[in-house]
CSV table of C-alpha atoms in Angstrom, one decimal:
chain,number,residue,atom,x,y,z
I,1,UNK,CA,-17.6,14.9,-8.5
I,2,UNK,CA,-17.7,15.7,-5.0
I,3,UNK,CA,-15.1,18.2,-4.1
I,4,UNK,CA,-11.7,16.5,-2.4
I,5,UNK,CA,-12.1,18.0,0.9
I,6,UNK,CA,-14.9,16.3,1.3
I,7,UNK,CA,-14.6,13.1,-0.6
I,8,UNK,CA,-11.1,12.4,2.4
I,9,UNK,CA,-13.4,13.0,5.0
I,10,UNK,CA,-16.1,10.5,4.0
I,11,UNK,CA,-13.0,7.7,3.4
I,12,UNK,CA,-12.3,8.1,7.0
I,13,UNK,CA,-16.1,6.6,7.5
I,14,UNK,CA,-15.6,3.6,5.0
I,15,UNK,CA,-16.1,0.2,6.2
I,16,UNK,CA,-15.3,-2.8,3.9
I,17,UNK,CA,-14.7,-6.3,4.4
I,18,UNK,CA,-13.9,-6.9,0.7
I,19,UNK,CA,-11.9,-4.9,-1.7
I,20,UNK,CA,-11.2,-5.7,-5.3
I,21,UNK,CA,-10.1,-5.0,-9.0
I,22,UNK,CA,-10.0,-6.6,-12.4
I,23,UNK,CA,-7.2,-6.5,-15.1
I,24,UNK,CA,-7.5,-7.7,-18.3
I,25,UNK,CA,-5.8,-11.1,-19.7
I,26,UNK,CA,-3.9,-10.3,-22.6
I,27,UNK,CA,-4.4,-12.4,-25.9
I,28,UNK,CA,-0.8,-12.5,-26.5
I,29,UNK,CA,1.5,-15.7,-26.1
I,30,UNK,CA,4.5,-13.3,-25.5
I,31,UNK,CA,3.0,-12.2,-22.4
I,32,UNK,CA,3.3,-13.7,-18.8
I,33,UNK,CA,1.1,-11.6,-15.9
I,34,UNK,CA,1.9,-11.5,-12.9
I,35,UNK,CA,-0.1,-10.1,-9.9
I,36,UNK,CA,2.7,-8.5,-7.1
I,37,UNK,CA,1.8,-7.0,-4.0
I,38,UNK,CA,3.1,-6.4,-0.1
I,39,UNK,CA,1.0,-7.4,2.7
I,40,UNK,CA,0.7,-3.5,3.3
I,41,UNK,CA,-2.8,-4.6,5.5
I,42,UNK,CA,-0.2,-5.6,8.6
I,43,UNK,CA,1.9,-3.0,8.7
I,44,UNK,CA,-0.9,-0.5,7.7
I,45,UNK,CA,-4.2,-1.5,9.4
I,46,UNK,CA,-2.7,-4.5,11.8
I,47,UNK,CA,-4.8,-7.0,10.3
I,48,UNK,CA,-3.0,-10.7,11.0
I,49,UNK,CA,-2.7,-13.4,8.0
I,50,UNK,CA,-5.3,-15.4,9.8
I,51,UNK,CA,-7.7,-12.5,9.3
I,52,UNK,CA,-7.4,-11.8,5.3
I,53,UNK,CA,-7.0,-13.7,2.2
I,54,UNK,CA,-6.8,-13.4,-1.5
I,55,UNK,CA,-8.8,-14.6,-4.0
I,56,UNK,CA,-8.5,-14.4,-8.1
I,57,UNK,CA,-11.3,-15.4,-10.2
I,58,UNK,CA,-10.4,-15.8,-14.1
I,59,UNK,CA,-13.5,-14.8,-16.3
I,60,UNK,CA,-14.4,-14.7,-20.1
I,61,UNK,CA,-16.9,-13.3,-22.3
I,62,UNK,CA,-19.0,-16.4,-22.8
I,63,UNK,CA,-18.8,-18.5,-19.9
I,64,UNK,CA,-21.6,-17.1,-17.2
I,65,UNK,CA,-19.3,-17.7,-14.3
I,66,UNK,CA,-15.4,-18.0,-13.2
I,67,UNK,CA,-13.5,-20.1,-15.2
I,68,UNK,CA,-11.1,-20.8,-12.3
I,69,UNK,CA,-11.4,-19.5,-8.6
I,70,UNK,CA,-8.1,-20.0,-6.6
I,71,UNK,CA,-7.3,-19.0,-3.4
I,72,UNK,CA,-4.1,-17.1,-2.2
I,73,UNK,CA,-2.4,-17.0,1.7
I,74,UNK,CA,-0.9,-13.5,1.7
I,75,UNK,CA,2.5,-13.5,2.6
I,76,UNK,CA,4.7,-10.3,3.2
I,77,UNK,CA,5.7,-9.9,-0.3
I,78,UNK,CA,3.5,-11.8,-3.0
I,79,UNK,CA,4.2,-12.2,-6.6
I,80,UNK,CA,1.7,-14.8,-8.5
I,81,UNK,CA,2.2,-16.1,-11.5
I,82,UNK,CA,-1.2,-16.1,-13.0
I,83,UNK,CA,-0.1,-17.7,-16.1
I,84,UNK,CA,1.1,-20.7,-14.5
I,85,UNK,CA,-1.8,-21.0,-11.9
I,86,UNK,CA,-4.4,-20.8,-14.1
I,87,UNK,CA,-1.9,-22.9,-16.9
I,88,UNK,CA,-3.3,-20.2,-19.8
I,89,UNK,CA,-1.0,-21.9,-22.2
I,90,UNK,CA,-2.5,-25.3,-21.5
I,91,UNK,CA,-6.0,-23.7,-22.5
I,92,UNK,CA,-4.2,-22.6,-25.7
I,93,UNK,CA,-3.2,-25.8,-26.9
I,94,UNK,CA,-6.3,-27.4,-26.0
I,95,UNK,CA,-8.0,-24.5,-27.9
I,96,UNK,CA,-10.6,-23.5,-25.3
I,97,UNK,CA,-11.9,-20.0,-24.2
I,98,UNK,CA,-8.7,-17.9,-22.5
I,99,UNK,CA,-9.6,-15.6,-20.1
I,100,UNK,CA,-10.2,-12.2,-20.7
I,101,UNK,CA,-10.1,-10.8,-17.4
I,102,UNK,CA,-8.8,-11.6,-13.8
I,103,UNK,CA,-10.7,-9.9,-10.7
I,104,UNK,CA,-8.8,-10.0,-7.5
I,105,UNK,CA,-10.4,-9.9,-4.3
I,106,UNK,CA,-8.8,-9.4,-0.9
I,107,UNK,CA,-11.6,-10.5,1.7
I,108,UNK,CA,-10.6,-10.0,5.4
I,109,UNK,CA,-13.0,-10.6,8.8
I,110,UNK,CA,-11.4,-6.6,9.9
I,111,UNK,CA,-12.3,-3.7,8.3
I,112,UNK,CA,-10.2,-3.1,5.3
I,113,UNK,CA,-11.3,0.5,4.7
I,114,UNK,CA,-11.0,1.2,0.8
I,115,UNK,CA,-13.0,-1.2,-1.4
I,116,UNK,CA,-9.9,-1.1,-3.7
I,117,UNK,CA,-6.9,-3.1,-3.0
I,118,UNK,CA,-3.0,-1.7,-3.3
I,119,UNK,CA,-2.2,-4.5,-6.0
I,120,UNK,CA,-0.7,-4.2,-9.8
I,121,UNK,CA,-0.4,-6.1,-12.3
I,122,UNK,CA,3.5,-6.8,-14.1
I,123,UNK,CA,3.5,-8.0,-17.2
I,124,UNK,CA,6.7,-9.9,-18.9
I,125,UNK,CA,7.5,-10.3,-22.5
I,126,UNK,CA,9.0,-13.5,-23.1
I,127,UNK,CA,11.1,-12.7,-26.0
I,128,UNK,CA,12.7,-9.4,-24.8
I,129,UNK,CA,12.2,-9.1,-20.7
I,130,UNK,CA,10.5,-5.7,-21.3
I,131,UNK,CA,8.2,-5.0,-17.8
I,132,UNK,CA,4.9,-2.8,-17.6
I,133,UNK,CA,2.7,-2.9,-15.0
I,134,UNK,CA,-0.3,-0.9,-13.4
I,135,UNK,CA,-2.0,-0.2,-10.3
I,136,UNK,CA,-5.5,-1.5,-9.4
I,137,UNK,CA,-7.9,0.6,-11.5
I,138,UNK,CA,-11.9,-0.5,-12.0
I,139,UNK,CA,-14.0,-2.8,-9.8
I,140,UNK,CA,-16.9,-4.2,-9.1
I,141,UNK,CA,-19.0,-2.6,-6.5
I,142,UNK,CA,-19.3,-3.9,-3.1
I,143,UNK,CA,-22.9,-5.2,-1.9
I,144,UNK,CA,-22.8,-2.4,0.8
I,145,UNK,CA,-22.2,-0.1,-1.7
I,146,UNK,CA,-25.4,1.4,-3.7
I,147,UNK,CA,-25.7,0.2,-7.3
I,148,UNK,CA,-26.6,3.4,-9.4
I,149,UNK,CA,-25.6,3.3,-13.4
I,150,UNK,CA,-23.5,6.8,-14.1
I,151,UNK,CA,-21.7,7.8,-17.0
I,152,UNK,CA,-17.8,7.9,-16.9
I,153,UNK,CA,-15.9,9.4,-19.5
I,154,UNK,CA,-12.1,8.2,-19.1
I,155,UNK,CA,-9.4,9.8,-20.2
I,156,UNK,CA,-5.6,10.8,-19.4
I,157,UNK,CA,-3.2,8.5,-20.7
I,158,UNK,CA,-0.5,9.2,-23.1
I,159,UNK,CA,-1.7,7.6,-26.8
I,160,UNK,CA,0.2,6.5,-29.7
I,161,UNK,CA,-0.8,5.9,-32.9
I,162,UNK,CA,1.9,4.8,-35.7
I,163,UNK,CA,3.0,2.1,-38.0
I,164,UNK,CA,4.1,0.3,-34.6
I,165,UNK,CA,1.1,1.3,-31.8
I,166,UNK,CA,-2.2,1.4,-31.3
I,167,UNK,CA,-4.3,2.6,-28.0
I,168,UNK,CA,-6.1,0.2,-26.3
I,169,UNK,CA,-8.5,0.3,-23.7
I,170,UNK,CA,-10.4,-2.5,-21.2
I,171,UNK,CA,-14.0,-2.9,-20.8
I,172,UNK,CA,-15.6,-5.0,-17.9
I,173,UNK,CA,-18.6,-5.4,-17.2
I,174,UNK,CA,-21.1,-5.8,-14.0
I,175,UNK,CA,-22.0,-9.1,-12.4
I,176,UNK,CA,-25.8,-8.6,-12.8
I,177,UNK,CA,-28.0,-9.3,-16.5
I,178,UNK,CA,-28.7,-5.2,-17.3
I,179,UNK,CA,-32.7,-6.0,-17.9
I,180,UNK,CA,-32.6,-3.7,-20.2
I,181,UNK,CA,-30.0,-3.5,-22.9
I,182,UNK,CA,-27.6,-6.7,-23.4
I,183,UNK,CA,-25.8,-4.1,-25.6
I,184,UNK,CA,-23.8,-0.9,-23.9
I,185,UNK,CA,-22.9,2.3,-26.2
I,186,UNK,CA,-19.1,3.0,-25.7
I,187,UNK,CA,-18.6,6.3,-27.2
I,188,UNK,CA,-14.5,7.0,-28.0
I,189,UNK,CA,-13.6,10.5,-29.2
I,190,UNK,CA,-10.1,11.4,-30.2
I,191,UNK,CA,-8.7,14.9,-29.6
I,192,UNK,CA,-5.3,16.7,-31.5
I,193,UNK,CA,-3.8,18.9,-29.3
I,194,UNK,CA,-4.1,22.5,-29.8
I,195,UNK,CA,-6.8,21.6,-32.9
I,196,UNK,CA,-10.0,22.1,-31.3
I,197,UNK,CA,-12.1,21.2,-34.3
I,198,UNK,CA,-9.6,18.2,-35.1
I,199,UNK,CA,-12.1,16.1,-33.1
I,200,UNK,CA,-13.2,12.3,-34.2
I,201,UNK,CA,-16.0,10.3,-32.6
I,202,UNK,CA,-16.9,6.8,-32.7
I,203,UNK,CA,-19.2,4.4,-31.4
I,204,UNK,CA,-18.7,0.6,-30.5
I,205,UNK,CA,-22.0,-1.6,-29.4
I,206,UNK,CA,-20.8,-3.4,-26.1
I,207,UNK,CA,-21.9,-7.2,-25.0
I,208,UNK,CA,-23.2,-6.4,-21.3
I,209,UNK,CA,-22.9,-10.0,-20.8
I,210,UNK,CA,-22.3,-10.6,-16.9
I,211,UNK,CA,-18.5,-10.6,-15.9
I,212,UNK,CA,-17.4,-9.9,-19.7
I,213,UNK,CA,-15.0,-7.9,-20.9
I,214,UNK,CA,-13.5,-6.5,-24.0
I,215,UNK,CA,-9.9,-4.8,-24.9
I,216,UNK,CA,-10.8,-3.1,-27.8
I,217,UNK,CA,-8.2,-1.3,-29.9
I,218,UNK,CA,-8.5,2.4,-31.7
I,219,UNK,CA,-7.6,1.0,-35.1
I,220,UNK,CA,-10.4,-1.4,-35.0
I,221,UNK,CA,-12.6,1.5,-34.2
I,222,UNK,CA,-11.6,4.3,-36.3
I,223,UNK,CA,-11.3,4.5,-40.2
I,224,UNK,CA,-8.5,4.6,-41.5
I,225,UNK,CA,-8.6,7.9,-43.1
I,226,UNK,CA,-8.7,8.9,-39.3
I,227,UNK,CA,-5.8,6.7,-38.6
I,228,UNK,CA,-3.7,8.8,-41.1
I,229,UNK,CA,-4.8,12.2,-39.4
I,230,UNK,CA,-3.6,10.9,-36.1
I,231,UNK,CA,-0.6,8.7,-36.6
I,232,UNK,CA,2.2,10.3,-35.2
I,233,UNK,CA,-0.1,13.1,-33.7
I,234,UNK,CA,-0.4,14.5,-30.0
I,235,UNK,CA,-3.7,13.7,-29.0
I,236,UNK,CA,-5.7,12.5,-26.6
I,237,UNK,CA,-9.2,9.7,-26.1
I,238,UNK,CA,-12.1,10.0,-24.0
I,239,UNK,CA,-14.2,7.0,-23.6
I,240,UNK,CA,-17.7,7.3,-22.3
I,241,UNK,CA,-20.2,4.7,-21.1
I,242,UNK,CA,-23.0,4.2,-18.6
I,243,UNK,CA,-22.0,1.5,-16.1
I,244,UNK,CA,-22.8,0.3,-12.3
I,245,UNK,CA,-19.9,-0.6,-11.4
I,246,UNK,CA,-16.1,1.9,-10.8
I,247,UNK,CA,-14.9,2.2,-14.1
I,248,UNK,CA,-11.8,3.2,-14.2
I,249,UNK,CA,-10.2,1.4,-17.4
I,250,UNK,CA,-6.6,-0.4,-17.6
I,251,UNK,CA,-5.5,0.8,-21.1
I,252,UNK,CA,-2.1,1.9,-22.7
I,253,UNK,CA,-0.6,1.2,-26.5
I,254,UNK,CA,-0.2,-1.9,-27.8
I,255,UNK,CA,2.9,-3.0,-30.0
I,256,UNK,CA,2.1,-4.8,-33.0
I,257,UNK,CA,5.6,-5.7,-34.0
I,258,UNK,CA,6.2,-7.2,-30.3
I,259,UNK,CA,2.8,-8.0,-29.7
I,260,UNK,CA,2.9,-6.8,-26.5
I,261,UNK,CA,0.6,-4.7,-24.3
I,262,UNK,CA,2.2,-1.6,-22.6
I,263,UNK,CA,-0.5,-0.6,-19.8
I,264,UNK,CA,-1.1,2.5,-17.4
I,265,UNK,CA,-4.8,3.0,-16.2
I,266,UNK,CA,-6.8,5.6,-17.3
I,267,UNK,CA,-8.3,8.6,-14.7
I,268,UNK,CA,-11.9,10.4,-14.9
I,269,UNK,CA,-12.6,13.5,-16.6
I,270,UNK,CA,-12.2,16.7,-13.9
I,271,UNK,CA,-15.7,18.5,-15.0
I,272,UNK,CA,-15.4,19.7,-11.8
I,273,UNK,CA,-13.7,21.3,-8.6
I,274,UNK,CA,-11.0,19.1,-7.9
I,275,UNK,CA,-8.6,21.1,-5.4
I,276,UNK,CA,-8.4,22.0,-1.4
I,277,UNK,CA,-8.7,25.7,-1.0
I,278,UNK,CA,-5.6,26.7,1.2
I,279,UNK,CA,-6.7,27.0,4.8
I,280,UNK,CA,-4.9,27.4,8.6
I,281,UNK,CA,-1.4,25.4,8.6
I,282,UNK,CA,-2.4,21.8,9.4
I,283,UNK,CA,-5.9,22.3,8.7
């Protein structure tokens, strides 16, 4: 990781006509999402309605394209339904594929600056009103943007593990065949605070399939002798994995009394310099 000094003054250079992120599509009937955000690129970047737009594509793991593009006028305060648009409970009843992710694009004919949009995602539990929502995490890159596969490791979010939660994590994946591997490694390791050698490591073989994605959730992935040693625990994941695309992860603990999916995203291991050395005032 670039040092911050540096990695502010190289945003000031970014040029992007697109920006984008994806969130996951919970498989839960108690959940309605909903994608909420202010036309910020108005009163931010003066860029009129007639200039931008909004587009959400819904994608599965099987299907090798969009399920369902639809198109979105931005207005000054914008809160989609995406259940309702993309009538998810229909597909339920008619027992076809549900999505498993929705990527959200904001395209504009002005420069947008960041390739990442300030969007979130709210979700709703029907039963008992409860709210949780996340800022735009991971994305696909942009075709200006250079395609190199790095490893992220992920990390930083508060995990839960107990008769009632279990972590969860997102996986997407890239909108190009990997010619090499139609599997990915995901390797999840789970730390107890202040035990050092209390340290469990996993591995879970990833469909790359174009514009798939997975949640996958730490009880399906650890033993359950391991489940016992961190249920009720402080501890922490990391989840590693080559990709070409920004991987940042929507994840969070999901309740399985409530069936319901309280999210956060995750932020990338600091393995590296990750402050502003104090310098003149207003420097």
């Amino acid at each position: 990781m670039k040092d911050l000094k540096q990695a502010f003054s190289n945003r000031k250079k970014w040029h992007n006509n697109r920006s984008s992120t994806i969130f996951p599509c919970f498989p839960s009937e108690n959940t309605i999402h909903y994608l909420v955000f202010q036309d910020y690129w108005s009163w931010k970047s003066d860029i009129k309605s007639e200039h931008i737009t909004c587009i959400v594509r819904a994608f599965n793991s099987t299907e090798d394209a969009a399920l369902k593009t639809l198109e979105f006028t931005i207005n000054s305060h914008n809160c989609i339904n995406l259940n309702n648009e993309f009538k998810i409970s229909d597909w339920e009843d008619e027992n076809t594929s549900l999505p498993t992710s929705f990527e959200i694009e904001i395209i504009s004919t002005k420069n947008l600056g960041f390739p990442f949009p300030g969007v979130m995602l709210f979700c709703v539990n029907k039963n008992t009103n409860e709210i949780t929502c996340v800022h735009s995490g991971g994305r696909r890159l942009n075709s200006n943007e250079k395609k190199v596969k790095q490893y992220f490791t992920e990390s930083n979010w508060l995990a839960i593990e107990n008769q009632n939660f279990t972590p969860f994590f997102h996986v997407f994946n890239d909108s190009q065949d990997d010619t090499l591997n139609s599997k990915c490694i995901i390797e999840v390791s789970i730390h107890i605070s202040g035990k050092k050698k209390d340290t469990f490591t996993s591995f879970v073989n990833h469909n790359s399939k174009p514009f798939g994605s997975k949640i996958y959730y730490i009880r399906d992935i650890f033993s359950n002798s391991i489940l016992e040693k961190i249920n009720n625990q402080d501890f922490w994941i990391e989840v590693s994995l080559f990709s070409s695309t920004f991987h940042r992860m929507i994840v969070g603990n999901y309740n399985k009394e409530l069936d319901f999916h309280y999210v956060t995203h995750s932020f990338g291991k600091i393995q590296s310099k990750d402050y502003i050395e104090p310098n003149e005032i207003g420097d």
